[in-house]
Coordinates of C-alpha atoms and ligand atoms in Angstrom, one line a residue:
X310 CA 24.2 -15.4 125.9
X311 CA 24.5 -13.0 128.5
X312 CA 23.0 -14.3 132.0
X313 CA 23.0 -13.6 135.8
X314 CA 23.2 -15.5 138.4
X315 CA 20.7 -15.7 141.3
X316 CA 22.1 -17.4 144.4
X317 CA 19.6 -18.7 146.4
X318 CA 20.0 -18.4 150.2
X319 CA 16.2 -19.4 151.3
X320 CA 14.3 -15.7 150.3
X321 CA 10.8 -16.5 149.6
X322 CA 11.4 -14.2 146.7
X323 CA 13.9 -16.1 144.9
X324 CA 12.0 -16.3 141.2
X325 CA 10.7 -12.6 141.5
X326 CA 14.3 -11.5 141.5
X327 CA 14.6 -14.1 138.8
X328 CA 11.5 -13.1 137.0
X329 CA 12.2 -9.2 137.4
X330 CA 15.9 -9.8 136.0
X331 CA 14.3 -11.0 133.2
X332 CA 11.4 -8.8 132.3
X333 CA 14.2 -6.6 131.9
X334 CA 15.4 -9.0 129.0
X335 CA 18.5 -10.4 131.0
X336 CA 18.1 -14.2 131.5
X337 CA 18.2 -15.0 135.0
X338 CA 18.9 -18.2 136.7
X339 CA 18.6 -19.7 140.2
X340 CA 21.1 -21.7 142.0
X341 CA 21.2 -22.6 145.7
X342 CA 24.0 -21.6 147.1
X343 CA 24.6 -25.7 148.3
X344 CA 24.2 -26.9 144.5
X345 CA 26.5 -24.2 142.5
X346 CA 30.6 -24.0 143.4
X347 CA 32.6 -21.2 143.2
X348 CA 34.5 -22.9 140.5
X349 CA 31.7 -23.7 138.7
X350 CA 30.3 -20.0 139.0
X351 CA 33.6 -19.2 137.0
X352 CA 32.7 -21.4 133.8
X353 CA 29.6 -20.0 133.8
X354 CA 31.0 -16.6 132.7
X355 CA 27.6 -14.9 134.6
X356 CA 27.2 -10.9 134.4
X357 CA 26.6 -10.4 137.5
X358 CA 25.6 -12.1 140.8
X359 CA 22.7 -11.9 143.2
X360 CA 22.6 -12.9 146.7
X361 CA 18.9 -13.6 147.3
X362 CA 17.3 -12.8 151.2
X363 CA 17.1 -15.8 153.6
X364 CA 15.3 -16.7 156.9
X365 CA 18.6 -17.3 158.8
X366 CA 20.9 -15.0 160.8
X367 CA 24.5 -14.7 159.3
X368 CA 25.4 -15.7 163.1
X369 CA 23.7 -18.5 162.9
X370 CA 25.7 -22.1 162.9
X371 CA 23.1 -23.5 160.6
X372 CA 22.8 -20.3 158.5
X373 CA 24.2 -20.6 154.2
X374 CA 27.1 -19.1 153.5
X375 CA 29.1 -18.8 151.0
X376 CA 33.3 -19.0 150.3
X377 CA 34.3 -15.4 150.5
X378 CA 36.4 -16.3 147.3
X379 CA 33.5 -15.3 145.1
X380 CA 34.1 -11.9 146.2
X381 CA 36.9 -11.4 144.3
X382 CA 35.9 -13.0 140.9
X383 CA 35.4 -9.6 139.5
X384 CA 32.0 -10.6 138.7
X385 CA 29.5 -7.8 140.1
X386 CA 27.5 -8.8 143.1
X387 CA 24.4 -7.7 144.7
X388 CA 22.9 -9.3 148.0
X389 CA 19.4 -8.2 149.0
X390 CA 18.4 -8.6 152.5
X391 CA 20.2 -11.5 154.1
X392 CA 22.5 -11.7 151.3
X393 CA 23.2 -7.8 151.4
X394 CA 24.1 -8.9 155.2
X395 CA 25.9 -12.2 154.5
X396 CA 28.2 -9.7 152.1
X397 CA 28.9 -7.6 154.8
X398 CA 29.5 -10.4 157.0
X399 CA 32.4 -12.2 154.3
X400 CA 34.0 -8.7 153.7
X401 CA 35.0 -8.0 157.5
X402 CA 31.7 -6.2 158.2
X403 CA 29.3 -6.1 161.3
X404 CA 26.0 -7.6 161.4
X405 CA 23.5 -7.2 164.6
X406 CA 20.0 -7.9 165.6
X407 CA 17.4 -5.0 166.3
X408 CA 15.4 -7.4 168.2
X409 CA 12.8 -5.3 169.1
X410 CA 12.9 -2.8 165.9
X411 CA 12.2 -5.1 163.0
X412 CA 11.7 -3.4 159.8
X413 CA 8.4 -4.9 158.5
X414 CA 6.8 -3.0 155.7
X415 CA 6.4 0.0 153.7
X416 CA 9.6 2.2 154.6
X417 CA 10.7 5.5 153.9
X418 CA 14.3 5.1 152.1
X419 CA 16.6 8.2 151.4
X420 CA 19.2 7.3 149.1
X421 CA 22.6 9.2 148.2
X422 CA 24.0 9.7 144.8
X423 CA 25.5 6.5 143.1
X424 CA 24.8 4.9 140.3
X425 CA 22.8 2.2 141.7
X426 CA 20.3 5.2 142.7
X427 CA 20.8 6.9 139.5
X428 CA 17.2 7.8 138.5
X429 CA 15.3 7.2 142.0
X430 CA 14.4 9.8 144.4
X431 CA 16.5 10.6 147.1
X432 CA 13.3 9.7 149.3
X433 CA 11.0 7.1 148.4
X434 CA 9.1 4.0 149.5
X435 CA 10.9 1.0 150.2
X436 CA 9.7 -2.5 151.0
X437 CA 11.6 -4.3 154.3
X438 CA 11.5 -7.3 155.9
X439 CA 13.9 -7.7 159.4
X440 CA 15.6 -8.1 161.9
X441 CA 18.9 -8.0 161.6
X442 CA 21.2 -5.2 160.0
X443 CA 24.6 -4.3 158.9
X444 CA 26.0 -2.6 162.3
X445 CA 29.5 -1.9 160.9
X446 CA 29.9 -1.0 157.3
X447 CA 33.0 -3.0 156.3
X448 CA 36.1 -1.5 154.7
X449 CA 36.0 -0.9 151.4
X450 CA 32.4 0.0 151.2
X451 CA 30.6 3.0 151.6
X452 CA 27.4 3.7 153.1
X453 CA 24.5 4.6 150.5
X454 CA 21.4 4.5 151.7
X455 CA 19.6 4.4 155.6
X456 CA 16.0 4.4 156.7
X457 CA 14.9 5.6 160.3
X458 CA 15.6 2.8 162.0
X459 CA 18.4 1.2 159.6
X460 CA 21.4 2.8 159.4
X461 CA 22.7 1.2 156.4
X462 CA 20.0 0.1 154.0
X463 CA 22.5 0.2 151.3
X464 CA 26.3 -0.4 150.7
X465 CA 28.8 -0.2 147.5
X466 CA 32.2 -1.1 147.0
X467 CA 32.5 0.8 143.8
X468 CA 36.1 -0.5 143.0
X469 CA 35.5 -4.4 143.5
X470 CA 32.0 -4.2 142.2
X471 CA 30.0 -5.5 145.3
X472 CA 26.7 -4.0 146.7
X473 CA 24.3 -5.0 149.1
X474 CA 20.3 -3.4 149.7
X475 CA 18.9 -4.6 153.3
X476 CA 15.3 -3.8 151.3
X477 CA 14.1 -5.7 148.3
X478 CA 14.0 -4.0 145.1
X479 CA 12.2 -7.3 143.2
X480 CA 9.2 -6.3 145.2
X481 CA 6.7 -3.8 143.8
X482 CA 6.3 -1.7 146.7
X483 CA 9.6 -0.8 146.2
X484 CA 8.4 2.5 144.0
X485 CA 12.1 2.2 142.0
X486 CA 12.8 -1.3 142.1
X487 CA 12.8 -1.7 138.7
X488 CA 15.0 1.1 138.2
X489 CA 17.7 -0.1 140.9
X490 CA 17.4 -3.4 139.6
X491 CA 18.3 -2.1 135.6
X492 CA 20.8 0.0 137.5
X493 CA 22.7 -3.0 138.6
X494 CA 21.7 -4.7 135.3
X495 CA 22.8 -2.5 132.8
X496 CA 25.0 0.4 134.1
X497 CA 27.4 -2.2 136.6
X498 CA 26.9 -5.2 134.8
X499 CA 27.4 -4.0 131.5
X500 CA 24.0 -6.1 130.1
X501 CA 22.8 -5.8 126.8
X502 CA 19.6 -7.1 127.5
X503 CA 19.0 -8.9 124.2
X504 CA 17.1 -12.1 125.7
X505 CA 13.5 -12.8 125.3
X506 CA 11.4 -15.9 125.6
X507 CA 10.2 -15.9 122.1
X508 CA 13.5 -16.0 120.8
X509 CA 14.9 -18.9 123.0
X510 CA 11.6 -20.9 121.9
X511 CA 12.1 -20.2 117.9
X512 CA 16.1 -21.3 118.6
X513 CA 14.4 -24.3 120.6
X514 CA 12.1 -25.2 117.6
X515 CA 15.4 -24.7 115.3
X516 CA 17.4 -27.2 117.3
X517 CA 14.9 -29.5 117.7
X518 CA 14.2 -29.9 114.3
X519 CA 17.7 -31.0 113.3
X520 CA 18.1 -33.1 116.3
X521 CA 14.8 -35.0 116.1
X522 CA 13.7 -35.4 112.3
X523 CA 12.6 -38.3 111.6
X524 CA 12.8 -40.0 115.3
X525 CA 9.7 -40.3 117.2
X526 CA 9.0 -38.4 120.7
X527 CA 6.4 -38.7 122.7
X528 CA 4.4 -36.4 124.8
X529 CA 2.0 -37.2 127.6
X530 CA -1.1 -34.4 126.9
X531 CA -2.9 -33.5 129.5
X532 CA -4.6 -30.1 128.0
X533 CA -2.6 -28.0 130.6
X534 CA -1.1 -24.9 129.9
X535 CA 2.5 -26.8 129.9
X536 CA 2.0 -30.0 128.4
X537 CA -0.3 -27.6 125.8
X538 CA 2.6 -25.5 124.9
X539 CA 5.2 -28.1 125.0
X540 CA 3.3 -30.1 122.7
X541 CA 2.7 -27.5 120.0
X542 CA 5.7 -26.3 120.5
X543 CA 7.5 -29.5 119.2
X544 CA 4.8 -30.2 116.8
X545 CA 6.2 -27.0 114.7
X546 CA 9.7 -28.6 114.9
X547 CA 9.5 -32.3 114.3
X548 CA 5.6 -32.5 112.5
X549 CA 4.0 -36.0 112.9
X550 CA 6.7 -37.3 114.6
X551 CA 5.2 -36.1 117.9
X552 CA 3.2 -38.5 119.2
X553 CA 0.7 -36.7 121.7
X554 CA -0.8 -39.1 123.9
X555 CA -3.9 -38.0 125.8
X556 CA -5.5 -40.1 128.6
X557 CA -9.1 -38.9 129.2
X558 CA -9.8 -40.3 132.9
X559 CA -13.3 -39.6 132.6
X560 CA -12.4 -36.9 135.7
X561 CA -12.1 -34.2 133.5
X562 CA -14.3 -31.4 133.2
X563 CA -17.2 -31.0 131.4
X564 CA -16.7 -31.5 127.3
X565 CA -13.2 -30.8 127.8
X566 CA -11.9 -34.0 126.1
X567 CA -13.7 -33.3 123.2
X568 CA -11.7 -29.6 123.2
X569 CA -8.7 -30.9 124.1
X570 CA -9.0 -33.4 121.1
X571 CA -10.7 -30.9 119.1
X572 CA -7.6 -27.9 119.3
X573 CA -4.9 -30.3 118.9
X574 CA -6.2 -32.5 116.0
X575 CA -8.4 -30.6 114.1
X576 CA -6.9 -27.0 114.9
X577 CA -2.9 -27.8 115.0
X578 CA -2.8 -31.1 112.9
X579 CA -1.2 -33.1 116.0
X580 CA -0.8 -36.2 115.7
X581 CA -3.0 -37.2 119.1
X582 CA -3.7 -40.5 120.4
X583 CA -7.1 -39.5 122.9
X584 CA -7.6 -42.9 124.9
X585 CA -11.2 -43.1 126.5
X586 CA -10.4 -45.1 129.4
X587 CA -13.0 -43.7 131.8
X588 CA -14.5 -47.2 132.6
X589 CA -11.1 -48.6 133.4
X590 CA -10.6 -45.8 136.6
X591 CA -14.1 -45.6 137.8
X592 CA -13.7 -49.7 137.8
X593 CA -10.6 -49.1 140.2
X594 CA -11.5 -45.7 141.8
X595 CA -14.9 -48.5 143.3
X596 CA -15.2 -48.8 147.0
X597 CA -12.2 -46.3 147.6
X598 CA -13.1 -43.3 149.8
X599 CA -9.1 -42.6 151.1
X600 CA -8.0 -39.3 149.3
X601 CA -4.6 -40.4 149.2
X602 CA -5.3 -43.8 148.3
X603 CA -7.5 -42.4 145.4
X604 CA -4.9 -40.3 144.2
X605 CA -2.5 -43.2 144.3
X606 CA -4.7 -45.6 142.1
X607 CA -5.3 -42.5 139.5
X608 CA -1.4 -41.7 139.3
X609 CA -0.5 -45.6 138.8
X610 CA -3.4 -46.7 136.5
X611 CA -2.6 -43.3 134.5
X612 CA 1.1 -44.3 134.0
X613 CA 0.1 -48.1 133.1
X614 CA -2.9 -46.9 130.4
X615 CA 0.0 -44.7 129.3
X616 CA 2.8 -47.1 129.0
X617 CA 0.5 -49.5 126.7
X618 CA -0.2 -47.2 124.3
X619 CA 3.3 -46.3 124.1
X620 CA 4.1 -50.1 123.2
X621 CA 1.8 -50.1 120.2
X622 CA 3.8 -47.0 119.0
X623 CA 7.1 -48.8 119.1
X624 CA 10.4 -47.6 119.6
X625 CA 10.2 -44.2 121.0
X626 CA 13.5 -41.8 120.8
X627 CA 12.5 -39.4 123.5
X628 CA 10.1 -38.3 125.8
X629 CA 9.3 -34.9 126.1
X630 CA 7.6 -33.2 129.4
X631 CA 6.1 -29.8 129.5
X632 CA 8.4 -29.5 133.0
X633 CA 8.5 -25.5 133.4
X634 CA 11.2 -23.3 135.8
X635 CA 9.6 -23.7 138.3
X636 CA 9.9 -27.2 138.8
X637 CA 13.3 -27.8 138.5
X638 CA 14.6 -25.0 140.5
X639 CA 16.1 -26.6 144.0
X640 CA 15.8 -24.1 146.8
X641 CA 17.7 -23.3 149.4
X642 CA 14.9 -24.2 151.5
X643 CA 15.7 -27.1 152.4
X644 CA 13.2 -29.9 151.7
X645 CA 9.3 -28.7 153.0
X646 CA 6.4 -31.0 154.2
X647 CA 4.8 -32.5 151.8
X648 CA 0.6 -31.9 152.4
X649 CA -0.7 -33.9 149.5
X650 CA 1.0 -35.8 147.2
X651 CA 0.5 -34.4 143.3
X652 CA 0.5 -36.1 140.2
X653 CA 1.1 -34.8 137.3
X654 CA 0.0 -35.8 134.1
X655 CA 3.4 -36.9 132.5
X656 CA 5.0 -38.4 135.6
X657 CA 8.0 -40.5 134.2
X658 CA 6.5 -44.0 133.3
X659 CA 9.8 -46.4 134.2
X660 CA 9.0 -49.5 131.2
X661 CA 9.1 -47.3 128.5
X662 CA 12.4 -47.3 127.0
X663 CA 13.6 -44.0 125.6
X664 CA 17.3 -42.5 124.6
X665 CA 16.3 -39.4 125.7
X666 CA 14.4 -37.0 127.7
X667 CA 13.5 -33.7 126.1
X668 CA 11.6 -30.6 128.4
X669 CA 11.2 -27.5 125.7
X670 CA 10.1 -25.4 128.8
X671 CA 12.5 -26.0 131.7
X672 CA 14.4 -22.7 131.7
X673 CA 10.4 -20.8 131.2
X674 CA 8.4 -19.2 134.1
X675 CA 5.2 -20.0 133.8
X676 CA 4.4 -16.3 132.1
X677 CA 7.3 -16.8 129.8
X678 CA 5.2 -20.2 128.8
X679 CA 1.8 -18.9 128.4
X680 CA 3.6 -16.0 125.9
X681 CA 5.2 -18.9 123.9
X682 CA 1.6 -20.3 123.8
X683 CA 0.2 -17.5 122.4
X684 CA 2.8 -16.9 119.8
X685 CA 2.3 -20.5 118.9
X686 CA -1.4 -20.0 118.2
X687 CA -2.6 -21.8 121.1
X688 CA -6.2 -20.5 121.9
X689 CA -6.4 -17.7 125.3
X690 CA -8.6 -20.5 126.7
X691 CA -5.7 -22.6 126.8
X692 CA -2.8 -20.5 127.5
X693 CA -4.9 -18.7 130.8
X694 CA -6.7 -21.8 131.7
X695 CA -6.6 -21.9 135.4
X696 CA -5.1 -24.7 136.9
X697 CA -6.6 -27.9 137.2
X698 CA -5.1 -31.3 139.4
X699 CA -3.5 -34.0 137.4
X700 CA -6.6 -36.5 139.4
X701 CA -9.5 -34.5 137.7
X702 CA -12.3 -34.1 140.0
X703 CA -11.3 -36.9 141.5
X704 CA -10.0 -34.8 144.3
X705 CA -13.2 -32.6 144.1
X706 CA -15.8 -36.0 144.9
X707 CA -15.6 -36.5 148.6
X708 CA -16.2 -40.2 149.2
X709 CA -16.3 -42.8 146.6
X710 CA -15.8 -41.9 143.1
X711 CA -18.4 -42.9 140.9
X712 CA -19.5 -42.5 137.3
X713 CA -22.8 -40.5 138.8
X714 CA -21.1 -38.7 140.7
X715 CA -18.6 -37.5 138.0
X716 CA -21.6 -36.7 135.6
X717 CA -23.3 -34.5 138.7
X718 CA -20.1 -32.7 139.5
X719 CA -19.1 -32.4 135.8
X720 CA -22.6 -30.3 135.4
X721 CA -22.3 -28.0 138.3
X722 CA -18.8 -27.1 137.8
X723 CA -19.6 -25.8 134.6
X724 CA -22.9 -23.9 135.9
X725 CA -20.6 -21.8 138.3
X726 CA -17.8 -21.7 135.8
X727 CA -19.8 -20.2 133.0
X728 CA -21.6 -17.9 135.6
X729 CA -18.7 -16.7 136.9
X730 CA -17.6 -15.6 132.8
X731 CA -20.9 -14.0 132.2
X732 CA -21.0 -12.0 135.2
X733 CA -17.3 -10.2 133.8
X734 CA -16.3 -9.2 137.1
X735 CA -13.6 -6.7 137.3
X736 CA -11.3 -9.0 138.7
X737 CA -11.3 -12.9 137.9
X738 CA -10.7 -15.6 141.3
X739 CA -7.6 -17.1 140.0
X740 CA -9.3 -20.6 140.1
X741 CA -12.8 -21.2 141.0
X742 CA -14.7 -24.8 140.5
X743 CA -17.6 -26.7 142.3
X744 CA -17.1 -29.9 144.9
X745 CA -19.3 -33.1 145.2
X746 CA -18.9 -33.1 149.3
X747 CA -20.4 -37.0 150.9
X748 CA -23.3 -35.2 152.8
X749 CA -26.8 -35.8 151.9
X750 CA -29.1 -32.7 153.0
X751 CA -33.1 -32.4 153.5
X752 CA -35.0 -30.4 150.6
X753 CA -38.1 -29.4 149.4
X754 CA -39.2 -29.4 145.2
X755 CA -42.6 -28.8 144.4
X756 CA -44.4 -30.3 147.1
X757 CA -41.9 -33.4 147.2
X758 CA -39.1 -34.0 150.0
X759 CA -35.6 -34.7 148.2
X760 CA -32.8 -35.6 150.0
X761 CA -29.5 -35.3 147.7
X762 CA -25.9 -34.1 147.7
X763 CA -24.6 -30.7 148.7
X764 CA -22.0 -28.9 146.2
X765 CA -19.8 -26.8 147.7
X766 CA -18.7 -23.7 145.8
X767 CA -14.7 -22.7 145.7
X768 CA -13.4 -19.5 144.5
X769 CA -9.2 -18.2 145.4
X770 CA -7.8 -15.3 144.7
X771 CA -3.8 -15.9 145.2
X772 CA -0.4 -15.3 143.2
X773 CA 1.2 -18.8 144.0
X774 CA -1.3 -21.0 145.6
X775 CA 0.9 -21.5 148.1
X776 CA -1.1 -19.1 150.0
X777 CA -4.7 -18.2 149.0
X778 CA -7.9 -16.0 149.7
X779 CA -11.3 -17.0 149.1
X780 CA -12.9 -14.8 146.8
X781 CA -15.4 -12.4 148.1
X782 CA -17.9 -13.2 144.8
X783 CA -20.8 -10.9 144.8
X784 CA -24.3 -12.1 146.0
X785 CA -26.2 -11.9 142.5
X786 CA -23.3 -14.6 140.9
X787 CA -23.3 -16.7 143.9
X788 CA -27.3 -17.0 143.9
X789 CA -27.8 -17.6 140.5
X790 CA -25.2 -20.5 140.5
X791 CA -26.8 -21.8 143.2
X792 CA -30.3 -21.6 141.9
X793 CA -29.3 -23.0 138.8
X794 CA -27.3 -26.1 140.1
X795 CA -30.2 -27.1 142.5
X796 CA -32.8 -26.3 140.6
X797 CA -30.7 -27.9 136.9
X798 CA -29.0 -31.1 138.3
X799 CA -31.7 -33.9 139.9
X800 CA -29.7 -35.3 143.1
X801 CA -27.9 -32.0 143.9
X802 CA -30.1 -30.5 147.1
X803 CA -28.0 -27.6 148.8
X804 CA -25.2 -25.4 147.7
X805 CA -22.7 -23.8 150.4
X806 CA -20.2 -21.6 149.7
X807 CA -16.0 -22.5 150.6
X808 CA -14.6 -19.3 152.6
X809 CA -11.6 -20.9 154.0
X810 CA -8.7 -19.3 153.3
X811 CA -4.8 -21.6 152.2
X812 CA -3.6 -21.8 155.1
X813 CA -5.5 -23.6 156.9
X814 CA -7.5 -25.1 154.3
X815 CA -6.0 -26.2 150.4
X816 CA -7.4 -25.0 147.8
X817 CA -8.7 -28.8 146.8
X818 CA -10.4 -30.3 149.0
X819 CA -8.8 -33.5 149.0
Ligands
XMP1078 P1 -3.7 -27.3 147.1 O1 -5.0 -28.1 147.2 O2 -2.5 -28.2 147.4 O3 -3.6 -26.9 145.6 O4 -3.8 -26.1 148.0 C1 -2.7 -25.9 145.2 C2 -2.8 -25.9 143.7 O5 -2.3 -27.1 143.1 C3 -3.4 -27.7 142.4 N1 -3.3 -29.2 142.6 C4 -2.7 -30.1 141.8 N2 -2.1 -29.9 140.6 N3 -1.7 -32.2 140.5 C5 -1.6 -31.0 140.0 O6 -1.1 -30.8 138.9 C6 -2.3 -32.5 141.7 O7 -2.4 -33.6 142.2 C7 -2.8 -31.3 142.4 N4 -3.5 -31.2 143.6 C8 -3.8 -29.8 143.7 C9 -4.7 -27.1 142.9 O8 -5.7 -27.2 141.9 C10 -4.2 -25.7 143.2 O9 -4.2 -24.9 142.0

């Protein structure tokens, strides 16, 4: 299978490149440039290679590099921002800072004729992103692009292969992106471009079913998108020998154990174990008011509930996880802060025995997954659901967690929910949900004086939910939620609206 290589130096755009590489039907995968040697690049027998961008300056002591002997493997190279300069920098070139010219933006690009530009303008818009740039083109290359304030925005070295864009092409507001990008793909790399998701999950399903027939695996299902897709994804392979099992919390949203139960069961035949141990958290969620601490109790009693039901099955051969790309890709980063710690349904339980861990969706972006969904069958409802916390709404009730509590939230979560559908705005908040917050408020029904809880309202708009916006919902959706949730759920006496954006604020609240 043909594939490229994407060598991550730190860029924040690492899996676009990856993800753009293959929309164009070329897998892609992501390496940091501390986890992959040179020798090991040369097994791989990769297409081509891309040098991602990075925060550092090629100066810099701390800054990734890489051994210039991957020059001169004869595999074709492209390095986008940093990495266009780190190429410069290991072929004998000049890097230098424009302090106070940084290239931030939109940017005019003129281009000359090469193949890497054949098809795109010789002037279009280009997106940049810093400060330093290649100075002194080194030998061997030749200058093929500049922008006002860049004097080389591109470089080739036709006869070793090597290129280097100081823009980024994986970005849309690059107008040709996609056409430099296939440039490099298909007229230097020499790509086919026969890959597609669907494919890779029918030869999945293939090789599962030889390897696993007749053994029994086992699948934590949580009714995510992942754990969803993994799920029916080995349930066409191996049949009943999945075994699904399905905690239900009780901190799940309104009626959607019964759906969850409902597709896998009665729609796809799975065999699903759905354990109703509701009474079991709320018993040790009592008294705790600590997010983290709550969090903590849900991930441990989740894994124990899980292991026991695992023992009555008996020997288990493998256990599968709905693990996606995503997850498994190790940055360049370095490690970041961790603000909250998540659990995810599925978390490795360590008494179960197994031979052998099995993750049908590791080499998928999360797009590539919800595709596999829907060729699978799975219903839109489950393949688009927006995300939703491995805790439930346990990290959506401020304070202690009780079975009240649950029930209010539960109700005015799916008030908003289902008025956000009906009003069919043009575009959807990515995820949007209601909060129990711990304040009591004054109010006024009929001629009596209430004094109950105050929901808070929470829509984002964002592409990562790394960073989000809060929504600016219309008036008319926001007032009728309201109205409804005061006026339809006894304790509930006020209903704000969240308009903090990520940063500062999460997206959960706890
Ligand atoms: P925050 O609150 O960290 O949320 O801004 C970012 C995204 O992650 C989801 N989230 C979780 N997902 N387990 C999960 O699987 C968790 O513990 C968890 N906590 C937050 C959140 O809903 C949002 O989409």
């Amino acid at each position: 299978m043909e594939k490229i290589l994407v060598l991550d130096f730190g860029g924040q755009y690492n899996q676009l490149i990856a993800r753009r590489v293959r929309e164009q039907h070329v897998f892609a995968e992501i390496k940091s440039y501390d986890r992959i040697s040179l020798m090991e690049i040369k097994k791989e027998d990769y297409q081509g290679i891309i040098f991602t961008g990075g925060p550092n300056s090629v100066y810099d002591a701390a800054s990734p590099h890489y051994d210039p002997g991957i020059l001169d493997l004869g595999i074709p190279i492209l390095g986008i921002c940093y990495g266009a300069q780190l190429l410069a920098y290991l072929s004998g070139g000049k890097v230098s800072s424009a302090e106070n010219s940084s290239e931030y933006g939109k940017t005019l690009l003129k281009t000359e004729e090469h193949i890497l530009f054949q098809d795109v303008a010789a002037e279009s818009i280009c997106w940049m992103s810093h400060t330093d740039y290649i100075s002194a083109v080194p030998q061997g290359f030749r200058r093929i692009a500049y922008t006002d304030k860049c004097p080389c925005a591109a470089m080739a070295d036709d006869e070793r292969k090597l290129y280097a864009v100081q823009f980024h092409p994986e970005v849309t507001h690059t107008e040709y992106g996609r056409q430099i990008l296939h440039n490099f793909l298909f007229s230097i790399c020499g790509c086919q471009g026969d890959w597609n998701a669907l494919d890779y999950a029918d030869r999945a399903i293939n090789e599962y079913r030889s390897k696993f027939a007749g053994k029994k695996v086992l699948l934590a299902l949580s009714g995510g998108v992942d754990s969803s897709v993994a799920a029916v994804l080995l349930h066409k392979a191996i049949g009943q020998d999945l075994v699904c099992v399905f905690v239900d919390h009780g901190l799940l949203r309104k009626d959607e154990g019964d759906y969850v139960e409902e597709t896998f069961k009665k729609t796809f035949g799975v065999n699903l174990i759905r354990v109703n141990a509701g009474d079991r958290f709320f018993g040790k969620l009592a008294g705790i008011s600590d997010p983290e601490t709550k969090r903590k109790i849900i991930g441990e009693e989740f894994i124990r509930v899980f292991e026991e039901e695992a023992k009555k099955i008996g020997h288990v051969h493998a256990l599968a996880q709905g693990t996606i790309y995503p997850d498994v890709i190790e940055s360049g980063k370095g490690a970041s802060a961790v603000i909250k710690s998540h659990h995810n349904v599925g978390g490795l339980p360590d008494v179960i025995s197994f031979d052998e861990l099995v993750e049908p969706l590791k080499d998928f972006f999360k797009d590539e997954v919800r595709s596999v969904g829907l060729m699978l069958g799975l219903p839109k409802e489950i393949v688009f659901r927006q995300p939703f916390p491995g805790p439930g709404l346990a990290v959506r009730i401020m304070g202690e967690i009780t079975e009240d509590k649950a029930r209010m939230l539960q109700e005015a979560d799916a008030i908003f929910r289902e008025e956000i559908d009906k009003a069919h705005l043009d575009v959807m908040p990515d995820q949007y949900f209601a909060v129990l917050t711990d304040t009591h408020t004054v109010g006024v029904m009929g001629d009596a004086r209430t004094y109950g809880y105050t929901v808070a309202l929470r829509a984002v708009s964002t592409d990562d939910f790394m960073t989000a916006e809060w929504t600016r919902l219309p008036y008319e959706v926001l007032e009728k939620a309201s109205s409804r949730i005061t006026n339809e759920i006894s304790g509930i006496s006020r209903v704000v609206y969240d308009i903090s954006s990520k940063p500062p604020a999460t997206v959960e609240w706890e």
